[in-house]
Amino acid sequence: QSAQYIEEQGGNPHRVALFGQEKAGTVWAICDMNMILHNNSDAASNIENGDTIANPLHKESGTYKKFDRVIANPPFSQNYNKSEVKFESRFAYGWAPETGKKADLMFVQHMIASLKDRGMMATIMPHGVLFRGGREKAIREKLIEGLHNEGETIIEAIIGLPQGLFYGTGIPACVVVINKNKPDELKDKILFINADAEFAEGKNQNKLRPEDIEKIDFVFTNKKKYDKYSRLVDLKKIRENEYNLNIRRYVDNTPESEPENVKAHLNGGIPKLEVESFKKEYDKFNFDYKIMFLGNSEFLKFREEISEKDLIKEKIEDEASVKESFHEMREAIKKWWEYAKDDFSKIELSKENGHKISEIRKELLHSMKQEFVKVGVLDDFQSSGVFVNWWNNIKYDLKTISSVGWSESLIPDDVLISTFFSFEEEEIEKIESKLAEEESLLAETLEEVDYEGEEDKKPSKSEITKYLKSEAKELNQLGKDRDAAELKSQVDAIEKHDNQVKKLKKGLTHKQDELKHKVLLKRLGSEGSKKHFNDLIEQAQEDLKKAEESSEEKIHGKNRTTVINNLKKDISVLEKKLAEIEGFMDSIGGMIEPADCKILILRKHFDLINNELNRYLNNEKRALITILENFWDKYKVPSKELEEERAKAKQELDEYLNKLRYYDG
């Protein structure tokens, strides 16, 4: 990922040397293999196997090596043995307890010591290191005040992360960022970011979404303050808190408690103040909540036409202001795309003019946020989320465009089909529709037969026809020709539908293969297609030769004779397709032109970002619907009404039990 990031910024990852050290042998071996698979064998040779705290294995000029950047996720809550530690000067801030699983700050100190004078590091840490007392507090105090109590901290930021991000542990974690080259105006400050509430839930593991990462990055880079999210804190404040770095002390993101109005619960009605408290959410869609409610006093009620909870959703989706907001956002993205797509032309030339993809990304993100935020439905970070999710989907396309131009390989088959082969697509859809109809008629005809096969097993067509023929034969022998004729007509109907299904399936396969062939020719052209089929024929002929020379009865689990016959059949089909190329090329209008490739790739990219925008807009609409549905759930039925219904039900039950003489007297 680091190499990929450098490449995206227009740098050369091969100019950066990667070093690492891992104690667990299995993890070390996996890391080595990972480097080799990513074509970085130099890095693989720089990954050492050993205990980092006890003995750093990367050395230079007789001491431990120093680096420009350090990124780490060390194991949480470990013990260590001081007597085994080499290069004790690494731990100038103090020694953490050897027992009690508190070696976390030893890892932090090793990383700090391994940094050059202008170096930076980021490490994952458990929250305990931020507030535990004893020797850990003493280390923390020096990290905050400086080794010589100069009142300047090398801690740049502490970022709280959501729970469940890391495999195998649910322990809350944070990112500690150290910067030995902090700007003067930040030397007596620490940035706190509380990002623990913004994530996507997973089945086994939670994850940060692209928009969550973008938000953390933006706030960290710009040192921005956001309510319940981030704050730049002076060391004076941290001293007042006795060097406790617990993130919630400085950025408390505890959600507001759900308001409950006792009067409304008892007597009915929806508190007007509570309804009005969601003004920010209404304003996103210029939504007037009064279209949902009656009354202007302290309590409101839903309008008579909203007689069921499901009608709330319908009412909001039909509301003109909501539809208009969607329309404005779609117009905004079209407007943005008109000049954004021109920036993509720069990507194709990026190798010649040095216009880096990262610069284009920055320009596009900024311009999109400007267009979206003006409408008001999505905020700054949600707009970034739309962009970042889209960019992550297309970034490998951009890399290809930057390297080889607007390649046809970037166009999905369905886009080529809808653009050049819509007639063939309609033909296939008609056959599929007829096939579905015939299969349905066949199933209905089979179900009409009074036949029960094995228990818990649906009888097959052949079983049913066999049964009908047998029954008809018996009836003929008994002289019941009319009954036998009815059964034979059922057999005829079944076979008629079955034959039609087989015919349609054969025709469908032929049309699908033909369309697939046309798409390939459109994509590769005459020469490219000939090479493609010649390569396939050559490979099939090699496989055939091996199969014919083999003394084994089975090849890849299949009968040798069957394999040989299948290969001969494949070669015949491929040779036929090869011979048809020139004729097909005329019928499809030749190979796709480079200009068409660019148009279709840009259309694909626009469709992707448009879909992403719709996803975000629908999320906001759902949030609005949920707010109003919550009022229904909380206040629609008051306590008095529930008690009256209960009393009525009890009275009816008592009367019923009296009639049955369950009560004495």
XYZ file of C-alpha atoms in Angstrom:
665
model
C 0.000 0.000 0.000
C 2.878 2.377 0.728
C 4.383 1.671 -2.692
C 0.969 2.159 -4.303
C 0.508 5.484 -2.489
C 3.911 6.747 -3.662
C 3.070 5.737 -7.226
C -0.310 7.522 -7.044
C 1.484 10.697 -5.938
C 3.612 10.535 -9.078
C 6.691 9.189 -7.295
C 8.827 6.146 -7.982
C 8.327 3.430 -5.333
C 11.544 1.734 -6.433
C 13.519 4.705 -5.060
C 12.249 3.906 -1.562
C 13.844 1.154 0.528
C 11.513 -0.824 2.796
C 12.745 -2.423 6.021
C 10.951 -4.415 8.698
C 11.327 -6.789 11.619
C 8.901 -9.455 12.861
C 9.275 -11.797 15.819
C 6.769 -14.514 14.816
C 8.372 -16.846 12.269
C 5.149 -17.622 10.394
C 4.190 -13.945 10.050
C 7.739 -13.097 8.968
C 7.591 -15.784 6.238
C 4.198 -14.505 5.012
C 5.575 -10.949 4.937
C 8.569 -12.089 2.879
C 6.303 -13.916 0.446
C 4.045 -10.856 0.195
C 6.998 -8.673 -0.815
C 8.055 -11.171 -3.489
C 4.497 -11.419 -4.868
C 4.432 -7.612 -5.128
C 7.641 -7.681 -7.167
C 9.743 -6.233 -4.351
C 12.439 -8.820 -3.694
C 14.765 -6.130 -2.273
C 12.263 -5.444 0.500
C 11.918 -9.179 1.140
C 15.638 -9.363 1.903
C 15.243 -6.415 4.319
C 12.558 -8.089 6.488
C 14.316 -9.531 9.534
C 13.094 -12.208 11.949
C 13.597 -11.288 15.591
C 12.442 -9.460 18.732
C 12.472 -5.715 17.950
C 12.566 -4.522 21.573
C 15.324 -6.923 22.600
C 17.530 -6.560 19.548
C 16.883 -4.383 16.458
C 18.525 -6.228 13.558
C 18.791 -3.306 11.127
C 22.143 -1.708 11.908
C 24.332 0.990 10.456
C 27.758 2.221 11.624
C 27.655 0.001 14.693
C 24.248 1.145 15.952
C 20.599 0.702 15.049
C 19.574 2.106 11.660
C 17.481 5.290 11.406
C 14.637 5.921 8.963
C 12.656 8.761 7.381
C 9.261 7.164 8.015
C 8.057 4.410 10.348
C 4.638 2.727 10.091
C 3.802 -0.060 12.530
C 1.076 -2.164 14.092
C 2.958 -3.882 16.937
C 1.363 -6.635 19.043
C -0.712 -5.257 21.923
C -0.121 -5.976 25.607
C 3.221 -7.816 25.591
C 5.797 -8.449 28.301
C 9.541 -7.970 27.786
C 12.789 -8.753 29.616
C 15.046 -5.763 30.340
C 18.117 -7.974 30.760
C 17.814 -9.074 27.106
C 17.578 -5.538 25.710
C 20.425 -4.220 23.554
C 20.878 -0.545 22.635
C 19.291 0.741 25.849
C 19.678 4.329 24.628
C 16.517 3.775 22.583
C 14.441 4.038 25.749
C 15.404 7.532 26.891
C 11.828 8.331 27.966
C 11.806 5.564 30.571
C 11.292 1.855 31.134
C 7.770 0.465 31.109
C 6.939 -2.391 33.533
C 8.433 -5.695 32.359
C 5.380 -7.651 33.486
C 1.674 -6.912 33.360
C 1.690 -6.851 29.554
C 2.649 -3.181 29.261
C 5.400 -3.139 26.647
C 3.383 -0.923 24.271
C 5.316 2.285 25.035
C 8.587 0.390 24.585
C 7.607 -0.162 20.948
C 6.764 3.547 20.628
C 10.160 4.556 22.048
C 12.018 2.159 19.751
C 10.273 3.739 16.758
C 11.054 7.281 17.954
C 14.709 6.332 18.414
C 14.720 4.803 14.918
C 13.587 8.084 13.314
C 15.903 10.569 11.672
C 15.876 14.161 12.962
C 13.109 15.168 10.525
C 11.335 11.812 10.612
C 7.673 10.932 11.165
C 5.958 7.808 12.420
C 2.457 6.433 12.915
C 1.711 3.406 15.046
C -1.382 1.562 16.212
C -1.666 1.452 20.009
C -4.246 0.191 22.520
C -6.069 2.967 24.389
C -4.474 1.947 27.693
C -1.207 3.720 26.874
C -3.113 7.022 26.778
C -4.229 7.040 30.406
C -2.607 4.305 32.529
C -0.632 5.519 35.547
C 2.673 4.512 37.141
C 5.750 4.259 34.973
C 3.659 4.560 31.804
C 2.421 7.970 32.969
C 6.028 9.086 33.567
C 6.962 8.046 29.994
C 3.880 9.784 28.639
C 4.752 12.991 30.518
C 8.203 13.101 28.903
C 6.714 12.421 25.466
C 4.375 15.375 26.022
C 6.806 17.846 27.662
C 9.991 16.777 25.892
C 13.009 14.855 27.179
C 14.410 17.959 28.853
C 11.061 19.449 29.887
C 11.231 22.065 27.145
C 7.431 22.177 26.797
C 7.461 21.019 23.190
C 5.904 17.691 22.244
C 6.782 15.430 19.336
C 3.273 13.944 19.465
C 1.426 15.426 16.492
C -1.888 13.592 16.719
C -3.844 10.891 18.491
C -6.607 9.352 16.391
C -9.278 7.167 17.981
C -10.381 4.249 15.793
C -13.600 2.183 15.785
C -13.717 -1.120 17.646
C -13.315 -4.396 15.791
C -11.069 -3.115 12.997
C -8.288 -5.602 13.613
C -8.470 -9.344 13.155
C -8.611 -11.373 16.353
C -9.127 -8.514 18.818
C -11.941 -6.186 19.792
C -9.665 -3.978 21.919
C -10.220 -0.267 21.145
C -7.198 1.133 19.334
C -5.787 4.472 18.251
C -3.139 5.857 15.925
C -0.304 7.765 17.591
C 1.461 10.108 15.154
C 4.962 11.323 16.064
C 6.660 14.132 14.153
C 10.206 15.238 14.975
C 9.810 18.182 12.618
C 6.564 19.786 13.801
C 5.958 23.406 12.763
C 6.723 25.920 15.535
C 3.043 26.882 15.930
C 2.128 23.240 16.694
C 4.971 22.306 19.049
C 2.853 22.979 22.144
C -0.295 21.350 20.771
C -1.668 17.867 20.061
C -4.450 17.158 17.579
C -7.121 14.776 18.858
C -9.411 13.049 16.348
C -12.238 10.868 17.628
C -13.188 8.726 14.620
C -14.506 5.734 16.569
C -18.144 6.227 15.498
C -17.611 6.380 11.729
C -17.148 3.001 10.071
C -18.887 0.213 8.161
C -20.007 -2.818 10.123
C -18.765 -6.184 8.865
C -19.773 -9.733 9.735
C -16.487 -10.643 11.400
C -14.602 -7.372 11.266
C -15.508 -3.707 10.973
C -13.758 -1.506 8.426
C -13.078 2.127 7.648
C -14.862 3.272 4.510
C -12.990 5.378 1.942
C -14.909 8.470 3.113
C -13.886 7.783 6.735
C -10.229 7.627 5.725
C -10.614 10.774 3.601
C -12.127 12.638 6.565
C -9.333 11.590 8.940
C -6.738 12.560 6.339
C -8.345 15.961 5.661
C -8.706 16.858 9.349
C -5.177 15.678 10.176
C -3.586 17.499 7.227
C -5.446 20.764 7.830
C -5.633 20.535 11.652
C -9.326 21.377 11.505
C -11.699 21.504 14.478
C -15.091 19.798 14.133
C -17.644 19.439 16.886
C -17.551 15.961 18.446
C -14.839 14.895 15.994
C -11.566 16.815 16.299
C -9.783 19.434 18.387
C -6.300 20.954 18.604
C -5.418 20.926 22.327
C -2.778 23.077 24.070
C -0.302 21.351 26.386
C -1.633 23.587 29.171
C -4.966 21.748 28.990
C -3.210 18.385 28.980
C -1.195 19.380 32.074
C -4.468 20.282 33.807
C -5.629 16.736 33.032
C -2.405 15.321 34.565
C -1.093 14.082 31.196
C -4.115 11.896 30.598
C -4.519 11.575 26.824
C -7.863 9.778 26.905
C -9.437 10.978 23.652
C -12.935 11.515 25.076
C -11.558 14.010 27.604
C -10.856 16.346 24.714
C -13.303 15.218 22.014
C -16.424 13.657 23.481
C -18.587 12.230 20.701
C -21.195 10.632 22.960
C -24.515 10.895 21.077
C -27.319 12.945 22.568
C -29.820 10.850 24.509
C -33.149 10.162 22.831
C -35.689 12.708 24.150
C -38.851 11.288 25.701
C -41.885 13.504 26.372
C -43.941 12.058 29.236
C -47.047 14.135 28.401
C -47.012 12.865 24.830
C -46.552 9.270 25.957
C -49.493 9.568 28.363
C -51.963 11.720 26.467
C -50.916 11.443 22.827
C -49.494 13.909 20.341
C -45.984 14.516 19.044
C -43.904 17.236 20.754
C -43.458 20.143 18.339
C -40.062 21.050 19.818
C -38.812 17.531 19.168
C -40.034 17.648 15.572
C -38.360 21.027 15.026
C -35.051 19.799 16.487
C -34.346 18.001 13.189
C -34.347 21.220 11.139
C -30.865 20.477 9.773
C -32.076 17.172 8.300
C -35.223 18.784 6.828
C -33.215 21.610 5.273
C -31.124 19.164 3.245
C -34.198 18.570 1.086
C -35.953 21.923 1.718
C -38.537 19.704 3.378
C -41.438 21.319 5.256
C -42.354 18.991 8.121
C -45.819 20.620 8.319
C -46.989 18.576 5.327
C -46.820 15.548 7.643
C -48.530 17.000 10.731
C -51.595 18.874 11.939
C -51.638 21.410 14.754
C -49.636 24.467 15.777
C -49.652 24.091 19.547
C -47.225 22.299 21.835
C -48.212 18.915 20.368
C -48.781 17.811 16.768
C -50.379 14.769 15.191
C -49.969 13.010 11.851
C -52.355 14.112 9.123
C -55.393 11.895 8.533
C -54.112 10.629 5.176
C -51.078 9.179 6.993
C -53.089 6.385 8.584
C -50.284 3.812 8.513
C -46.557 3.960 9.181
C -45.702 2.787 5.629
C -47.422 5.880 4.214
C -44.714 8.104 5.756
C -42.179 6.720 3.279
C -44.570 7.132 0.352
C -45.385 10.723 1.347
C -41.711 11.730 1.581
C -40.738 10.029 -1.678
C -43.586 11.797 -3.500
C -42.793 15.195 -1.990
C -41.829 17.760 -4.652
C -38.972 19.284 -2.607
C -37.331 15.858 -2.193
C -37.622 15.121 -5.908
C -36.285 18.587 -6.725
C -33.265 18.057 -4.444
C -32.463 14.802 -6.241
C -32.835 16.601 -9.583
C -30.520 19.438 -8.493
C -27.844 16.974 -7.365
C -28.035 15.088 -10.657
C -27.752 18.349 -12.563
C -24.775 19.283 -10.367
C -22.946 16.065 -11.202
C -23.651 16.525 -14.924
C -22.281 20.060 -14.748
C -19.191 18.842 -12.883
C -18.658 16.033 -15.374
C -18.629 18.410 -18.340
C -15.323 19.882 -17.231
C -14.112 16.906 -15.159
C -13.957 14.623 -18.196
C -11.552 17.072 -19.844
C -9.140 16.489 -16.957
C -9.033 12.815 -17.931
C -7.380 13.795 -21.196
C -4.423 14.968 -19.102
C -4.083 11.475 -17.612
C -3.355 9.968 -21.018
C -0.509 12.450 -21.429
C 0.727 12.296 -17.834
C 3.964 10.557 -18.765
C 4.802 13.257 -21.306
C 3.880 16.418 -19.412
C 4.310 15.281 -15.824
C 0.670 16.000 -14.961
C 0.341 13.554 -12.064
C -2.808 11.545 -11.408
C -2.678 12.743 -7.788
C -2.929 16.377 -8.962
C -5.920 15.557 -11.152
C -7.533 13.743 -8.228
C -7.082 16.797 -6.025
C -8.556 19.115 -8.673
C -11.550 16.862 -9.304
C -12.295 16.318 -5.613
C -12.192 20.052 -4.916
C -14.429 20.930 -7.871
C -16.948 18.195 -7.021
C -17.265 19.347 -3.415
C -17.882 22.896 -4.625
C -20.762 21.764 -6.861
C -22.337 19.352 -4.360
C -22.145 21.435 -1.190
C -23.952 24.322 -2.934
C -27.087 22.158 -3.274
C -27.031 21.283 0.413
C -28.089 17.616 0.518
C -24.568 16.286 1.141
C -21.988 17.926 3.357
C -18.284 18.339 2.645
C -17.305 14.869 3.851
C -20.232 13.047 2.258
C -19.336 14.709 -1.045
C -15.777 13.482 -0.522
C -17.199 10.009 0.151
C -18.965 9.955 -3.218
C -15.737 10.933 -4.935
C -13.367 8.643 -3.021
C -15.521 5.528 -3.477
C -15.742 6.287 -7.193
C -12.023 7.013 -7.498
C -11.150 3.723 -5.808
C -13.309 1.927 -8.382
C -11.592 3.547 -11.372
C -8.002 4.049 -10.179
C -6.690 0.991 -12.035
C -8.453 2.211 -15.185
C -6.616 5.512 -14.772
C -3.313 3.705 -14.405
C -3.976 1.891 -17.691
C -5.007 5.134 -19.436
C -1.828 6.784 -18.160
C 0.309 3.898 -19.467
C -1.288 2.811 -22.762
C -4.114 5.263 -23.459
C -7.846 4.613 -23.902
C -7.590 0.842 -24.211
C -10.598 -1.219 -25.344
C -9.802 -3.618 -22.487
C -11.318 -1.052 -20.087
C -14.747 -1.316 -21.734
C -17.039 -3.965 -20.186
C -18.825 -6.335 -22.565
C -22.249 -5.043 -21.534
C -21.270 -1.504 -22.604
C -20.096 -2.749 -26.018
C -23.301 -4.763 -26.399
C -25.643 -1.900 -25.486
C -23.741 0.451 -27.836
C -23.127 -1.713 -30.918
C -25.272 -4.826 -30.595
C -28.619 -3.696 -29.175
C -30.519 -5.619 -31.901
C -28.762 -8.876 -31.002
C -29.387 -8.164 -27.321
C -33.128 -7.691 -27.979
C -33.219 -10.964 -29.939
C -31.671 -12.810 -27.002
C -34.089 -11.174 -24.547
C -37.062 -12.272 -26.700
C -35.787 -15.863 -26.773
C -35.203 -15.772 -22.999
C -38.762 -14.509 -22.499
C -40.211 -17.270 -24.712
C -38.041 -19.849 -22.942
C -39.252 -18.720 -19.518
C -42.858 -18.928 -20.765
C -42.396 -22.447 -22.169
C -40.619 -23.631 -19.008
C -43.523 -22.263 -16.970
C -46.081 -24.059 -19.187
C -44.069 -27.282 -18.935
C -43.951 -27.001 -15.135
C -47.727 -26.354 -14.984
C -48.444 -29.350 -17.247
C -46.290 -31.607 -15.065
C -47.972 -30.368 -11.875
C -51.420 -31.192 -13.297
C -50.485 -34.889 -13.442
C -51.826 -36.852 -10.472
C -48.542 -38.551 -9.615
C -46.586 -38.747 -6.374
C -43.002 -39.874 -6.555
C -40.619 -40.547 -3.714
C -41.221 -38.660 -0.476
C -39.469 -35.239 -0.252
C -38.311 -35.550 -3.855
C -39.818 -33.712 -6.802
C -40.528 -36.156 -9.662
C -38.666 -35.561 -12.930
C -40.271 -35.113 -16.342
C -39.098 -38.553 -17.473
C -40.611 -40.193 -14.370
C -43.957 -38.508 -14.978
C -44.117 -39.346 -18.710
C -43.097 -42.929 -17.963
C -45.887 -43.129 -15.376
C -48.474 -41.647 -17.774
C -47.540 -44.053 -20.583
C -47.718 -47.009 -18.203
C -51.126 -45.917 -16.869
C -52.453 -45.333 -20.407
C -51.326 -48.812 -21.460
C -53.151 -50.398 -18.518
C -56.311 -48.424 -19.271
C -56.216 -49.558 -22.909
C -55.944 -53.157 -21.745
C -58.991 -52.601 -19.522
C -60.901 -51.139 -22.447
C -60.976 -47.638 -21.031
C -59.787 -46.005 -24.230
C -61.228 -42.562 -23.459
C -59.336 -42.353 -20.133
C -56.186 -43.644 -21.842
C -56.537 -40.977 -24.544
C -56.644 -38.241 -21.872
C -53.378 -39.492 -20.395
C -51.789 -39.688 -23.849
C -52.827 -36.080 -24.511
C -51.018 -35.110 -21.294
C -47.913 -36.932 -22.553
C -48.197 -35.116 -25.901
C -48.525 -31.742 -24.138
C -45.494 -32.452 -21.944
C -43.361 -33.547 -24.901
C -44.529 -30.571 -26.967
C -43.452 -28.065 -24.293
C -40.257 -30.022 -23.585
C -39.258 -30.053 -27.268
C -39.970 -26.342 -27.487
C -37.795 -25.704 -24.403
C -34.924 -27.720 -25.924
C -35.265 -25.881 -29.235
C -35.277 -22.470 -27.542
C -32.272 -23.367 -25.365
C -30.327 -24.450 -28.434
C -31.259 -21.243 -30.252
C -30.376 -19.153 -27.193
C -26.945 -20.773 -26.870
C -26.282 -20.160 -30.574
C -27.298 -16.480 -30.339
C -25.257 -15.950 -27.159
C -22.160 -17.553 -28.714
C -22.613 -15.464 -31.853
C -22.913 -12.254 -29.811
C -19.870 -13.189 -27.744
C -17.953 -13.726 -30.994
C -19.062 -10.326 -32.358
C -18.031 -8.547 -29.157
C -14.594 -10.167 -29.345
C -14.175 -9.098 -32.985
C -15.339 -5.555 -32.179
C -12.835 -5.405 -29.354
C -9.785 -6.973 -31.044
C -10.369 -6.338 -34.752
C -9.532 -8.725 -37.592
C -5.826 -9.233 -36.883
C -6.206 -9.346 -33.116
C -9.054 -11.864 -33.373
C -7.100 -14.064 -35.783
C -4.186 -14.127 -33.361
C -6.578 -14.888 -30.488
C -8.134 -17.891 -32.280
C -4.817 -19.136 -33.671
C -3.391 -19.121 -30.137
C -6.402 -21.086 -28.866
C -6.156 -23.583 -31.747
C -2.426 -24.022 -31.154
C -2.998 -24.661 -27.448
C -5.832 -27.130 -28.176
C -3.650 -28.980 -30.718
C -0.859 -29.289 -28.134
C -3.341 -30.649 -25.583
C -4.704 -33.076 -28.212
C -1.221 -34.340 -29.049
C -0.451 -34.949 -25.361
C -3.782 -36.733 -24.883
C -3.229 -38.986 -27.926
C 0.295 -39.872 -26.777
C -0.764 -40.452 -23.165
C -0.935 -44.018 -21.841
C -3.261 -42.988 -18.997
C -6.913 -44.063 -19.155
C -8.032 -40.834 -17.490
C -6.862 -37.250 -18.028
C -7.803 -34.706 -15.353
C -10.377 -37.184 -14.041
C -12.071 -37.680 -17.429
C -12.010 -40.619 -19.837
C -9.085 -40.233 -22.271
C -11.237 -40.931 -25.358
C -13.805 -38.330 -24.235
C -11.046 -35.742 -23.754
C -9.649 -36.441 -27.246
C -13.085 -36.183 -28.882
C -13.875 -32.943 -27.017
C -10.563 -31.387 -28.070
C -11.163 -32.323 -31.721
C -14.616 -30.771 -31.495
C -13.174 -27.595 -29.906
C -10.546 -27.291 -32.644
C -13.229 -27.670 -35.322
C -15.375 -24.926 -33.724
C -12.377 -22.592 -33.361
C -11.304 -23.153 -36.979
C -14.853 -22.380 -38.121
C -14.872 -19.126 -36.117
C -11.451 -18.237 -37.517
C -12.738 -18.711 -41.067
C -15.783 -16.519 -40.378
C -13.822 -13.513 -39.096
C -13.685 -11.463 -42.300
C -17.394 -11.931 -42.990
C -18.322 -10.972 -39.449
C -16.065 -7.883 -39.473
C -18.146 -6.333 -42.261
C -21.424 -7.067 -40.471
C -20.299 -5.409 -37.208
C -18.838 -2.296 -38.823
C -15.214 -3.129 -38.117
C -13.108 -2.766 -34.987
C -13.969 -0.145 -32.379
C -12.218 3.181 -33.028
C -9.938 4.800 -30.378
C -12.268 7.823 -30.204
C -15.204 5.501 -29.434
C -13.124 3.772 -26.760
C -12.606 7.080 -24.986
C -16.313 7.965 -25.176
C -17.396 4.584 -23.781
C -14.798 4.539 -20.999
C -15.853 8.022 -19.925
C -19.492 6.914 -20.029
C -18.621 3.957 -17.799
C -16.860 6.260 -15.337
C -19.801 8.674 -15.276
C -22.283 5.839 -14.672
C -20.157 4.661 -11.741
C -20.055 8.053 -10.042
C -23.734 8.659 -10.774
C -24.584 5.352 -9.072
C -22.395 6.323 -6.119
C -24.179 9.678 -5.827
C -27.586 7.963 -5.914
C -26.470 5.646 -3.110
C -25.563 8.606 -0.895
C -28.745 10.516 -1.760
C -30.899 7.492 -0.959
C -29.075 7.090 2.366
C -29.962 10.696 3.258
C -33.565 10.180 2.181
C -33.760 7.023 4.311
C -32.403 8.990 7.277
C -35.207 11.557 6.852
C -37.815 8.799 6.613
C -36.407 7.126 9.746
C -36.718 10.370 11.756
C -40.436 10.655 10.997
C -41.100 6.934 11.393
C -39.500 7.165 14.823
C -42.110 9.763 15.852
C -44.797 7.272 14.822
C -43.221 4.451 16.854
C -42.728 6.648 19.928
C -45.906 8.686 20.142
C -48.636 7.435 17.772
C -50.357 5.298 20.416
C -50.502 7.028 23.849
C -50.451 5.203 27.151
C -54.129 6.035 27.836
C -55.211 4.403 24.592
C -53.146 1.306 25.356
C -54.723 1.069 28.805
C -58.222 1.490 27.349
C -57.561 -1.234 24.785
C -56.188 -3.473 27.537
C -59.257 -2.848 29.731
C -61.590 -3.571 26.814
C -59.738 -6.781 25.965
C -59.826 -7.855 29.629
C -63.580 -7.183 29.812
C -64.210 -9.281 26.686
C -62.060 -12.087 28.096
C -63.897 -11.981 31.444
C -67.288 -12.163 29.709
C -66.125 -15.122 27.634
C -64.729 -16.962 30.675
C -67.973 -16.265 32.592
C -70.000 -17.863 29.816
C -67.760 -20.907 30.049
C -68.274 -20.878 33.853
C -64.572 -20.631 34.669
C -65.369 -18.021 37.326
C -67.090 -19.110 40.558
C -70.536 -17.770 41.330
